[in-house]
PDB file of C-alpha atoms and ligand atoms in Angstrom:
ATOM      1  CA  UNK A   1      -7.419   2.540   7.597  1.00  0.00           C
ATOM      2  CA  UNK A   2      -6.988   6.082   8.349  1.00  0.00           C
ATOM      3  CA  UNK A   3      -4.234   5.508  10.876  1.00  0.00           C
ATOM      4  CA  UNK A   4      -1.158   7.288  10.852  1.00  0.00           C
ATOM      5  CA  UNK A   5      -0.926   7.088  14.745  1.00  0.00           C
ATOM      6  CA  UNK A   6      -0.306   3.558  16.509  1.00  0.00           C
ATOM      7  CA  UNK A   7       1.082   1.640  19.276  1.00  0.00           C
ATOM      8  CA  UNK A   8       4.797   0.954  18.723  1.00  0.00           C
ATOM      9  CA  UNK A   9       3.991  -2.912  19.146  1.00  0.00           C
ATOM     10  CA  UNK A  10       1.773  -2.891  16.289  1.00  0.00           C
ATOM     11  CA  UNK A  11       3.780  -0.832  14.377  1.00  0.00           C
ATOM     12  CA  UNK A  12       6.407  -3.482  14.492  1.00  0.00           C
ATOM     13  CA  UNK A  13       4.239  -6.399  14.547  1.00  0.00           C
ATOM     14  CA  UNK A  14       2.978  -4.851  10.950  1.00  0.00           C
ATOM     15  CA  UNK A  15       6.171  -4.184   9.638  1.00  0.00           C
ATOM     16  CA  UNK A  16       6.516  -8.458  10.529  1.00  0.00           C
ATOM     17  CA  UNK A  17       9.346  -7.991  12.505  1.00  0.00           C
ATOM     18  CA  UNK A  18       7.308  -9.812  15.460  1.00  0.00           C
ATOM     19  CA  UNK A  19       4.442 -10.442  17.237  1.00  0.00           C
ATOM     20  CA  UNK A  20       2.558  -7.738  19.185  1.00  0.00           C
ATOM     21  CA  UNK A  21       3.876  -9.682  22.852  1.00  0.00           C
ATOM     22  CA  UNK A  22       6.884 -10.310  21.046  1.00  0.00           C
ATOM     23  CA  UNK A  23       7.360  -6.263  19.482  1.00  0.00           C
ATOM     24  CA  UNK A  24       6.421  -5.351  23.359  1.00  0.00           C
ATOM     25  CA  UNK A  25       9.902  -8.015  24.685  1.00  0.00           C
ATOM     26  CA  UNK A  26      12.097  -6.180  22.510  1.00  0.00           C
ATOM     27  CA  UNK A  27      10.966  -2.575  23.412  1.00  0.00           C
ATOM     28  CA  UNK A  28      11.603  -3.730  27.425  1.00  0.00           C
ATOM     29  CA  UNK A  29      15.022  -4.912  26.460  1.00  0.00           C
ATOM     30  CA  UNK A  30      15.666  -1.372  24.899  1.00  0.00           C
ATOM     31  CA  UNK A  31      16.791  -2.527  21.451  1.00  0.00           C
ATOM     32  CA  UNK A  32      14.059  -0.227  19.709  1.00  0.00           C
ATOM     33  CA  UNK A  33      14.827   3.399  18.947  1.00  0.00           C
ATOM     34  CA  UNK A  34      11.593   5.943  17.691  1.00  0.00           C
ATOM     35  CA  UNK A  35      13.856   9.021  15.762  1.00  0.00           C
ATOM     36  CA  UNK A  36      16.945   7.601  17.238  1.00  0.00           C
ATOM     37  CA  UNK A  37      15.915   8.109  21.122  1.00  0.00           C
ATOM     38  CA  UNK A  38      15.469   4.608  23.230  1.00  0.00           C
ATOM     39  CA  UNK A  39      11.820   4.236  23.438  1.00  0.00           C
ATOM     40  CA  UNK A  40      10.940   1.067  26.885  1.00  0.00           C
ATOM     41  CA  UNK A  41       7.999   2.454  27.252  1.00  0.00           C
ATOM     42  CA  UNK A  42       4.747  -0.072  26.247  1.00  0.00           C
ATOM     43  CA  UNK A  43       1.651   1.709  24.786  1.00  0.00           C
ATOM     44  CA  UNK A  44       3.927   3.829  22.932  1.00  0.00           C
ATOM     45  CA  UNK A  45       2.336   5.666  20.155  1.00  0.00           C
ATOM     46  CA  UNK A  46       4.293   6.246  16.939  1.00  0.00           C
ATOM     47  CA  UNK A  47       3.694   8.368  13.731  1.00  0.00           C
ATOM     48  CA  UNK A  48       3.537   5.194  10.996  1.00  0.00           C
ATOM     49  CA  UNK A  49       3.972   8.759   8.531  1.00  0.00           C
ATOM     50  CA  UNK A  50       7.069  10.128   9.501  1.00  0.00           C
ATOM     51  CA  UNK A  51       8.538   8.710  12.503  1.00  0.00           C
ATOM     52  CA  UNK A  52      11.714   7.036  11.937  1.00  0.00           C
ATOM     53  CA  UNK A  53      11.749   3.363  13.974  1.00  0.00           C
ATOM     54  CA  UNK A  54      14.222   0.709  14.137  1.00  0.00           C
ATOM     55  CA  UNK A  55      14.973  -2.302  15.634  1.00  0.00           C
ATOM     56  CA  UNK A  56      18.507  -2.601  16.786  1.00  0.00           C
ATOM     57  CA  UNK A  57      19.795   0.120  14.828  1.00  0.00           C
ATOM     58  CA  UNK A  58      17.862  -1.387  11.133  1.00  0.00           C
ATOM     59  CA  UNK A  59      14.685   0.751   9.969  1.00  0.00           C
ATOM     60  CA  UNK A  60      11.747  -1.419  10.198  1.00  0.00           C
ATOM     61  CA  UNK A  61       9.189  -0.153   6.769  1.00  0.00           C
ATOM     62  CA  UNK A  62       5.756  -1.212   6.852  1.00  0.00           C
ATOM     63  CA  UNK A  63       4.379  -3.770   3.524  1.00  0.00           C
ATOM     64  CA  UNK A  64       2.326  -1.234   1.937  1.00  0.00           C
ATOM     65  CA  UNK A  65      -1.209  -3.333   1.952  1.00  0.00           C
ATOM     66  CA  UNK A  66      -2.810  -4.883  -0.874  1.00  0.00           C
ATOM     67  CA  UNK A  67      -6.626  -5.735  -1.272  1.00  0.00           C
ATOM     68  CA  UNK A  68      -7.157  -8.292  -4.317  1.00  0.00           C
ATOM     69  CA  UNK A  69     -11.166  -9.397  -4.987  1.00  0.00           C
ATOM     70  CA  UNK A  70     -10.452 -12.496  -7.247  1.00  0.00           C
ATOM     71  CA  UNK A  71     -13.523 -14.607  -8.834  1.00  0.00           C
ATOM     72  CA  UNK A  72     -12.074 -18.020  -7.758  1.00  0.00           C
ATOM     73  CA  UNK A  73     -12.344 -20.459 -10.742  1.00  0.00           C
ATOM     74  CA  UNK A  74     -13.324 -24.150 -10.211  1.00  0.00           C
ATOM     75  CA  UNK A  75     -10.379 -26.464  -9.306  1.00  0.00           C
ATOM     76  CA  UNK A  76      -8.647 -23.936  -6.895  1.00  0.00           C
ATOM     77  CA  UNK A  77      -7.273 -24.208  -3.072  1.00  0.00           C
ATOM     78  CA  UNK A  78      -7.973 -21.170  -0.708  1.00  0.00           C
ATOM     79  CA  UNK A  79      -4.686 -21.948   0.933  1.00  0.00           C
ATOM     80  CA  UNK A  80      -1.559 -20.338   0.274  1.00  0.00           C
ATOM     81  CA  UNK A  81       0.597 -23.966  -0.283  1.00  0.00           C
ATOM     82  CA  UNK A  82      -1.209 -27.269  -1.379  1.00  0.00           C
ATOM     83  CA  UNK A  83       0.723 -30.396  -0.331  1.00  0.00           C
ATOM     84  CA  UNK A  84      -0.686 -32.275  -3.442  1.00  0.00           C
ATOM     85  CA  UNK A  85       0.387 -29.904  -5.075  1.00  0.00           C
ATOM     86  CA  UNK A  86      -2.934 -28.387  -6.969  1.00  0.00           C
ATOM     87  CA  UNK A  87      -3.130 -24.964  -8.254  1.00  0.00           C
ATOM     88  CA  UNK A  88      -3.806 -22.319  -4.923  1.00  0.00           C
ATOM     89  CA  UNK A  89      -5.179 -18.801  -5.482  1.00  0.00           C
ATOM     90  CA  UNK A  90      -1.842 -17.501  -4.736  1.00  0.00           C
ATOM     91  CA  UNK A  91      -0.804 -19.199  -8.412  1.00  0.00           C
ATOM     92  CA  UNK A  92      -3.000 -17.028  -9.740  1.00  0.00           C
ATOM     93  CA  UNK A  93      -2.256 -13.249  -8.193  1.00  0.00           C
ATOM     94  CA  UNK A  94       1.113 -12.369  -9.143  1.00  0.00           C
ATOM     95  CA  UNK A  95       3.010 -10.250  -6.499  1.00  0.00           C
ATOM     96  CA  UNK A  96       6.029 -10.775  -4.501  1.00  0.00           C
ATOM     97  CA  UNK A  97       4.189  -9.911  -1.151  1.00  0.00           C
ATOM     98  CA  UNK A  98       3.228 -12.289   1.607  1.00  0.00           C
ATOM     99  CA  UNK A  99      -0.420 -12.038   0.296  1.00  0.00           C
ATOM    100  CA  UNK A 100      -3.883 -14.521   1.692  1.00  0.00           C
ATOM    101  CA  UNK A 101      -7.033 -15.710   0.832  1.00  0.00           C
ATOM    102  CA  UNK A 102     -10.165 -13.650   3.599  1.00  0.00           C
ATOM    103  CA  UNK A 103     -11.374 -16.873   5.329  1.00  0.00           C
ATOM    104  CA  UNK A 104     -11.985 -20.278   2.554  1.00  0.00           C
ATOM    105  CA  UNK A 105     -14.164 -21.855  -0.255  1.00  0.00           C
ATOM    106  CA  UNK A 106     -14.352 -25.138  -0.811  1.00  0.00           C
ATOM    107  CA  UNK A 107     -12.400 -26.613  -4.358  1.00  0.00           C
ATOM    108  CA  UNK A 108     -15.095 -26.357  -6.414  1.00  0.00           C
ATOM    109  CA  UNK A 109     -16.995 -23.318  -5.312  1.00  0.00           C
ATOM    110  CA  UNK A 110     -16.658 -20.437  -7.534  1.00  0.00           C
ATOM    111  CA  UNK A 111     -16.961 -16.234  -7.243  1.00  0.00           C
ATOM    112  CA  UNK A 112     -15.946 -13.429  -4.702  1.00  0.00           C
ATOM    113  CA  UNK A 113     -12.717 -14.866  -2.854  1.00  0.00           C
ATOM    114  CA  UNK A 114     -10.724 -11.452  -1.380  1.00  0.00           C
ATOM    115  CA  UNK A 115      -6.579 -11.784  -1.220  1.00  0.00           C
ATOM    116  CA  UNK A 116      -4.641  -9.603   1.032  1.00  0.00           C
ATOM    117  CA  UNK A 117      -1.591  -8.755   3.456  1.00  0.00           C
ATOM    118  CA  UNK A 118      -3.761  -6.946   6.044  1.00  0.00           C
ATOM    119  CA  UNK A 119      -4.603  -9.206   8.818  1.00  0.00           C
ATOM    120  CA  UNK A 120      -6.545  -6.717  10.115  1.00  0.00           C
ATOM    121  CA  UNK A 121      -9.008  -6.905   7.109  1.00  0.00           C
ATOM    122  CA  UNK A 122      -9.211 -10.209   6.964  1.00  0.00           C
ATOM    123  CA  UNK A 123     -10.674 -10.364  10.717  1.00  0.00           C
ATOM    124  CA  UNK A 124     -12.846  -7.502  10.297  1.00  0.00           C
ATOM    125  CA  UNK A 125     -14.448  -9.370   7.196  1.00  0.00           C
ATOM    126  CA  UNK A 126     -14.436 -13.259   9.070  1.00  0.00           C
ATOM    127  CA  UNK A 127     -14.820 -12.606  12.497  1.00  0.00           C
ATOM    128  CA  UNK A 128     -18.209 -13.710  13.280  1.00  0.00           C
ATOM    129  CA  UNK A 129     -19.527 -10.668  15.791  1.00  0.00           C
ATOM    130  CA  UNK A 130     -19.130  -8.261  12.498  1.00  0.00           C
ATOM    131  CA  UNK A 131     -21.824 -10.198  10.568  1.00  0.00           C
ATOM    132  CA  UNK A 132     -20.768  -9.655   7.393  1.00  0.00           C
ATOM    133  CA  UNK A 133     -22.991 -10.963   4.782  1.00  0.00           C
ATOM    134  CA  UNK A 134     -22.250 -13.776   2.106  1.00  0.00           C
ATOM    135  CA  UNK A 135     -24.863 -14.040  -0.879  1.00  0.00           C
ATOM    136  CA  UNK A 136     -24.234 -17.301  -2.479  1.00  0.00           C
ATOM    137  CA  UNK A 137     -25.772 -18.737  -5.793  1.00  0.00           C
ATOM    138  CA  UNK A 138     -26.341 -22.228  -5.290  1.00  0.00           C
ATOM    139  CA  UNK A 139     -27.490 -25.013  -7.685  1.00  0.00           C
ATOM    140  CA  UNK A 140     -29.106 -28.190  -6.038  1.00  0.00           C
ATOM    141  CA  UNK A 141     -30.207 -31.529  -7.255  1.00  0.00           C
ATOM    142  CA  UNK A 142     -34.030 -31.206  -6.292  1.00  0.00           C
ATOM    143  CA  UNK A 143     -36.665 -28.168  -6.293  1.00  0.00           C
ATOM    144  CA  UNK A 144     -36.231 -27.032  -3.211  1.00  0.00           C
ATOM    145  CA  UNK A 145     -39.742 -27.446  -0.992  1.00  0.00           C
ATOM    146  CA  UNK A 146     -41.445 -24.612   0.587  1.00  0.00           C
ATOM    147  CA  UNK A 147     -41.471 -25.907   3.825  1.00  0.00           C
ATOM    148  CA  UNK A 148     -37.592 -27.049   3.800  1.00  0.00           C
ATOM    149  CA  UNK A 149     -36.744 -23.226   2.615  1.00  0.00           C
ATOM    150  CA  UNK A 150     -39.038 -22.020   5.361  1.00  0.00           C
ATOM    151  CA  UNK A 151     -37.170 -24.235   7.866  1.00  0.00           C
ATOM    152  CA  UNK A 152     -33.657 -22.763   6.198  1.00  0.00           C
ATOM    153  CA  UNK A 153     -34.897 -19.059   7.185  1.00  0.00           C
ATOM    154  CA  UNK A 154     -36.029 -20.047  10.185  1.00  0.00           C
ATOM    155  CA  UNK A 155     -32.974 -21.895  11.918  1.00  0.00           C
ATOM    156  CA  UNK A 156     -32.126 -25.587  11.390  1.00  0.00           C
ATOM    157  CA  UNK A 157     -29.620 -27.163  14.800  1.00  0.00           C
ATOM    158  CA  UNK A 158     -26.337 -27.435  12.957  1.00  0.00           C
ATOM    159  CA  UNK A 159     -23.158 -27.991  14.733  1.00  0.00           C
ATOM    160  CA  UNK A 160     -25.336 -27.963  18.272  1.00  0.00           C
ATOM    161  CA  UNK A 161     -26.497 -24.461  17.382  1.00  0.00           C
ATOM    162  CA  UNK A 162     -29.137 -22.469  15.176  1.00  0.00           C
ATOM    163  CA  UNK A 163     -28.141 -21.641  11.682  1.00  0.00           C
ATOM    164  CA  UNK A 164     -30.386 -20.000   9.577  1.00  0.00           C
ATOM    165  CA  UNK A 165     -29.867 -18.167   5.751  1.00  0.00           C
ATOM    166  CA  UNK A 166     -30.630 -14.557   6.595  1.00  0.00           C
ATOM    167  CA  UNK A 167     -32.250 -14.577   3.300  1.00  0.00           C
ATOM    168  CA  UNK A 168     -33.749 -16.437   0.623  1.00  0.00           C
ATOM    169  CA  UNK A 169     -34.828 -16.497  -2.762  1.00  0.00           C
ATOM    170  CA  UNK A 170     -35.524 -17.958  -6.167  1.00  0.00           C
ATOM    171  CA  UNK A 171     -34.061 -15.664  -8.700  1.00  0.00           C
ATOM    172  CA  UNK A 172     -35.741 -17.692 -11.767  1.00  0.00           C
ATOM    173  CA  UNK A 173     -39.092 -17.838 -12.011  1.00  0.00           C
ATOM    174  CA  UNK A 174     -40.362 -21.615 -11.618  1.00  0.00           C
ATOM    175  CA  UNK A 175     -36.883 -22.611 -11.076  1.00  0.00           C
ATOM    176  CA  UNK A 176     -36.918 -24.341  -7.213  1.00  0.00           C
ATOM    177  CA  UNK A 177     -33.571 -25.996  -7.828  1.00  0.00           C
ATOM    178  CA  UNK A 178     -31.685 -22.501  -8.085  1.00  0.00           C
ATOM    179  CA  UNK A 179     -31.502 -20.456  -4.842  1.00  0.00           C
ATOM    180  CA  UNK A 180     -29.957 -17.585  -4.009  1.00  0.00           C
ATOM    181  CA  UNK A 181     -28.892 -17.581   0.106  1.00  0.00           C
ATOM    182  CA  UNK A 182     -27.442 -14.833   2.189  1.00  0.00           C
ATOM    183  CA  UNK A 183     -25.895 -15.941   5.487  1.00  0.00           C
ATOM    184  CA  UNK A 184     -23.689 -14.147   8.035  1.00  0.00           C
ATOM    185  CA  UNK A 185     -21.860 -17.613   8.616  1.00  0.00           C
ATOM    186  CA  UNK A 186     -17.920 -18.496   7.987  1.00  0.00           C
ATOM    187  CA  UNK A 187     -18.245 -22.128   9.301  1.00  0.00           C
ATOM    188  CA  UNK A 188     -16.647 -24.783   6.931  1.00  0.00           C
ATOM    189  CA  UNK A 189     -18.311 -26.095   3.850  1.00  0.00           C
ATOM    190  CA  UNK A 190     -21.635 -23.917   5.920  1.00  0.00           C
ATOM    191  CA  UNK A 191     -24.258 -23.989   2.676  1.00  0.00           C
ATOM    192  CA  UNK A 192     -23.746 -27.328   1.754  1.00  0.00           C
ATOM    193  CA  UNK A 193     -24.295 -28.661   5.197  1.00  0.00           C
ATOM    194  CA  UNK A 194     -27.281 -26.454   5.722  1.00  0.00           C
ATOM    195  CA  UNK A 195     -28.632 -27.911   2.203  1.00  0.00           C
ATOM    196  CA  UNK A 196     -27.442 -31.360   3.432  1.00  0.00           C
ATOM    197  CA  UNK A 197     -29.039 -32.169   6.218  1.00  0.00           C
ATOM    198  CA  UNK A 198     -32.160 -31.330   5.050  1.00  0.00           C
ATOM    199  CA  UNK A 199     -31.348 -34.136   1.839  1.00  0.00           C
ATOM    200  CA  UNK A 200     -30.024 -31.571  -0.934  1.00  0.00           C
ATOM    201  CA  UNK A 201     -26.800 -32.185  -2.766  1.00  0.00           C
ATOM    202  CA  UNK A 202     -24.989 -28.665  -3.314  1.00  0.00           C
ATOM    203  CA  UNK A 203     -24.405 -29.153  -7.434  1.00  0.00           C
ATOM    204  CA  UNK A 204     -22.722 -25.768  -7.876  1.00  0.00           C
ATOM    205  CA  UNK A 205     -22.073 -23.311  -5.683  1.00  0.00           C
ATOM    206  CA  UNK A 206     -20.867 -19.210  -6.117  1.00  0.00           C
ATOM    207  CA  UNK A 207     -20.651 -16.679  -3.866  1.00  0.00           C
ATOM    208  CA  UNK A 208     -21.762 -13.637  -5.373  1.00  0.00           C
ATOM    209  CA  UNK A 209     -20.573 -10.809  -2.732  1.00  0.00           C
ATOM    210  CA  UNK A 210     -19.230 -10.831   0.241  1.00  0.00           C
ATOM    211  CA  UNK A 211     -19.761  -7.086   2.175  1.00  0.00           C
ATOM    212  CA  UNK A 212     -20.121  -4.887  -0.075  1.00  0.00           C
ATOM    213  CA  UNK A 213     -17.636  -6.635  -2.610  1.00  0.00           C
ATOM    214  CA  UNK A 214     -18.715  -8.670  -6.016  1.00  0.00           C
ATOM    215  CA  UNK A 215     -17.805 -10.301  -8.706  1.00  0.00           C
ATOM    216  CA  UNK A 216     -19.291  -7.542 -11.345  1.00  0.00           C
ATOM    217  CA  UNK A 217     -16.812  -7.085 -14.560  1.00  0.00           C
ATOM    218  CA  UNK A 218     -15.077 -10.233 -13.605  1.00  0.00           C
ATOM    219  CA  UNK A 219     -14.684 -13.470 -15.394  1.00  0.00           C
ATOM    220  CA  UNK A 220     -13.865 -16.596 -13.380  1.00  0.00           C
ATOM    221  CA  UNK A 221     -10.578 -16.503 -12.919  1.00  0.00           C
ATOM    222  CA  UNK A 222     -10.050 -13.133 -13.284  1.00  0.00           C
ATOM    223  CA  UNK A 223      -9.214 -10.162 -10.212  1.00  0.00           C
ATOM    224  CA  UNK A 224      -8.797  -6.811  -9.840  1.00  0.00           C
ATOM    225  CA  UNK A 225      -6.869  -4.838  -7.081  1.00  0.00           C
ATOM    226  CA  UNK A 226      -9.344  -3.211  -4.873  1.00  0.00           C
ATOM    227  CA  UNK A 227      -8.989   0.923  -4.761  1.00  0.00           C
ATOM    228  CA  UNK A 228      -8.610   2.942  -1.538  1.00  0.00           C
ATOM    229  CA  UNK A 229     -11.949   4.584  -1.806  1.00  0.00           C
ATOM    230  CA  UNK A 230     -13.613   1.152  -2.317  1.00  0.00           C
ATOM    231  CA  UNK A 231     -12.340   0.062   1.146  1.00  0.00           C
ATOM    232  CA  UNK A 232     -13.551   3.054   2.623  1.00  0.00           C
ATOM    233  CA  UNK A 233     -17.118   2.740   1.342  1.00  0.00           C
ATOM    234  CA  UNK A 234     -16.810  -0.749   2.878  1.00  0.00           C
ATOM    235  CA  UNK A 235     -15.642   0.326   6.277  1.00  0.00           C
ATOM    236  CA  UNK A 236     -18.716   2.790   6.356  1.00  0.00           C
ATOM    237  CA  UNK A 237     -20.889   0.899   5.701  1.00  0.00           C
ATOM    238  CA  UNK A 238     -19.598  -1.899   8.231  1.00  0.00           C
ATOM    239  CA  UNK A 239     -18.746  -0.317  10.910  1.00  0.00           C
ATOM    240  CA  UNK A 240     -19.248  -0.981  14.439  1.00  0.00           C
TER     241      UNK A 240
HETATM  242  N1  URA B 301     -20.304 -22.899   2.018  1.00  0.00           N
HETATM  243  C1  URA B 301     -19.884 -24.050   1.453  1.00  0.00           C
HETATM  244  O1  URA B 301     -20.482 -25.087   1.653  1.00  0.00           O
HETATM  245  N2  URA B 301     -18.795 -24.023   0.680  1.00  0.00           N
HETATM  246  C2  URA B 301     -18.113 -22.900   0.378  1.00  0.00           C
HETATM  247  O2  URA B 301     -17.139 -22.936  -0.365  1.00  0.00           O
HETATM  248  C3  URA B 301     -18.561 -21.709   0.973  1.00  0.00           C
HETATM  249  C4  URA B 301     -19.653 -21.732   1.790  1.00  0.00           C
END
C-alpha cells in the first residue's frame, strides 16, 4: 500500500518473475536492466510508477492486486484445487488472475473468507504477531455453562499452549447454545477444538468479521471486490 518505491528484488518477485533470493541471482548475473542501464547492485530501489524494468531485455508489469471479501457458503474448499474434486472458492470468484483464499475455514463453516493476489495482505491479516481479530458465530449442541465459558476466556492448554477467546458473549437472550467468540487465533479447525475439549460439538459455525472486514450486504455465497479506501481504513487501524 502506498508504495511506489521498492527494492528491485521485490519488484520482480511481485511481478512473479521469481523469488526475492531468486530476483537478487539474476540481478548479480546482470540480466536485469532499470530504464535500460544494467542495474548488479542488491538493495536497489526502483520506481514501481514509472521506472521501466526488464528481465533480459522483456518488461516485467506488476498483477495489479485484487482484494475479494466473499461470504463462503456451506460445502466449499478454502483451497485453490480440490483433488476430489468439490467446488473451491476459486469456482466461485471469476477472474483470470492467480487469486487465494487469506488463511482457511473448514467445509462447512460459513461467512467472511477474503480472496486475493497480494501475498503481502494475506500475511499481514494471518500472521499471528499482528493479532488480528476473528468474531465467529457459533452454534453448539448444549447451553454452554458458565464456568466452561469462564474457563474459554480465561485460557484452556490446547496444542501444549494457552488459548483463550478474547471475547465472549451470548447475543440471544436465554439462548446458552449460541455464542458469539472473538479470538486472535489462525490454528486449524481452532473454535471447534476449543469447544471440543471442553465436550461441545461445533453445530454451525460463521465467522462474522475478520479485521475490520464483514459480511454486511452479503448473502452466502455472494462477494464483493474490496475498494482502495477500505484497505486503507484497515491498514490504520492495524498497524504496527
Ligand atoms: N475454527 C474452526 O474450527 N473452523 C473454522 O473454519 C474456522 C475457525
Amino acid at each position: 500500500m502506498n508504495r511506489v518505491m521498492m527494492r528491485l528484488n521485490k519488484y520482480i518477485a511481485e511481478c512473479g518473475a521469481a523469488s526475492r533470493r531468486g530476483a537478487d541471482e539474476l540481478i548479480e548475473q546482470a540480466r536485469v536492466t532499470v530504464n535500460n542501464k544494467l542495474v548488479v547492485e542488491l538493495g536497489y530501489q526502483v520506481n514501481e510508477e514509472t521506472d521501466d524494468i526488464r528481465l533480459d531485455g522483456e518488461k516485467l508489469k506488476l498483477e495489479s492486486k485484487v482484494y475479494y471479501l466473499l461470504n463462503k457458503p456451506k460445502g466449499t474448499v478454502t483451497t485453490t484445487k480440490d483433488e476430489k474434486g468439490r467446488k473451491t472458492v476459486n469456482d466461485i470468484i471469476k477472474t483470470n488472475l492467480k487469486i487465494f483464499p487469506v488463511g482457511r475455514l473448514d467445509y462447512n463453516t460459513t461467512g467472511v473468507l477474503l480472496i486475493t493476489n497480494d501475498g503481502e495482505f494475506s500475511n499481514k491479516m494471518t500472521h499471528p504477531k499482528n493479532k488480528i481479530p476473528r468474531v465467529y458465530l457459533t452454534k453448539l449442541d448444549n447451553d454452554l455453562s458458565a464456568a466452561d465459558k469462564t474457563k474459554l476466556s480465561r485460557g484452556i492448554i490446547l496444542d501444549g499452549k494457552k488459548s483463550k477467546f478474547t471475547n465472549m458473549s451470548f447475543p440471544e437472550t436465554n439462548n446458552y447454545r449460541k455464542v458469539l467468540v472473538t479470538t486472535v487465533e489462525g490454528r486449524n479447525h481452532f473454535v471447534k477444538r476449543m469447544f471440543g475439549s471442553l465436550g461441545y460439538f461445533v453445530k454451525d459455525l460463521d465467522r462474522v468479521s475478520f479485521g475490520s472486514f464483514d459480511t454486511e450486504n452479503l448473502k452466502k455465497g455472494e462477494y464483493r471486490e474490496i475498494p482502495l479506501k477500505e484497505l486503507k481504513t484497515f491498514y490504520k487501524k492495524y498497524k504496527n
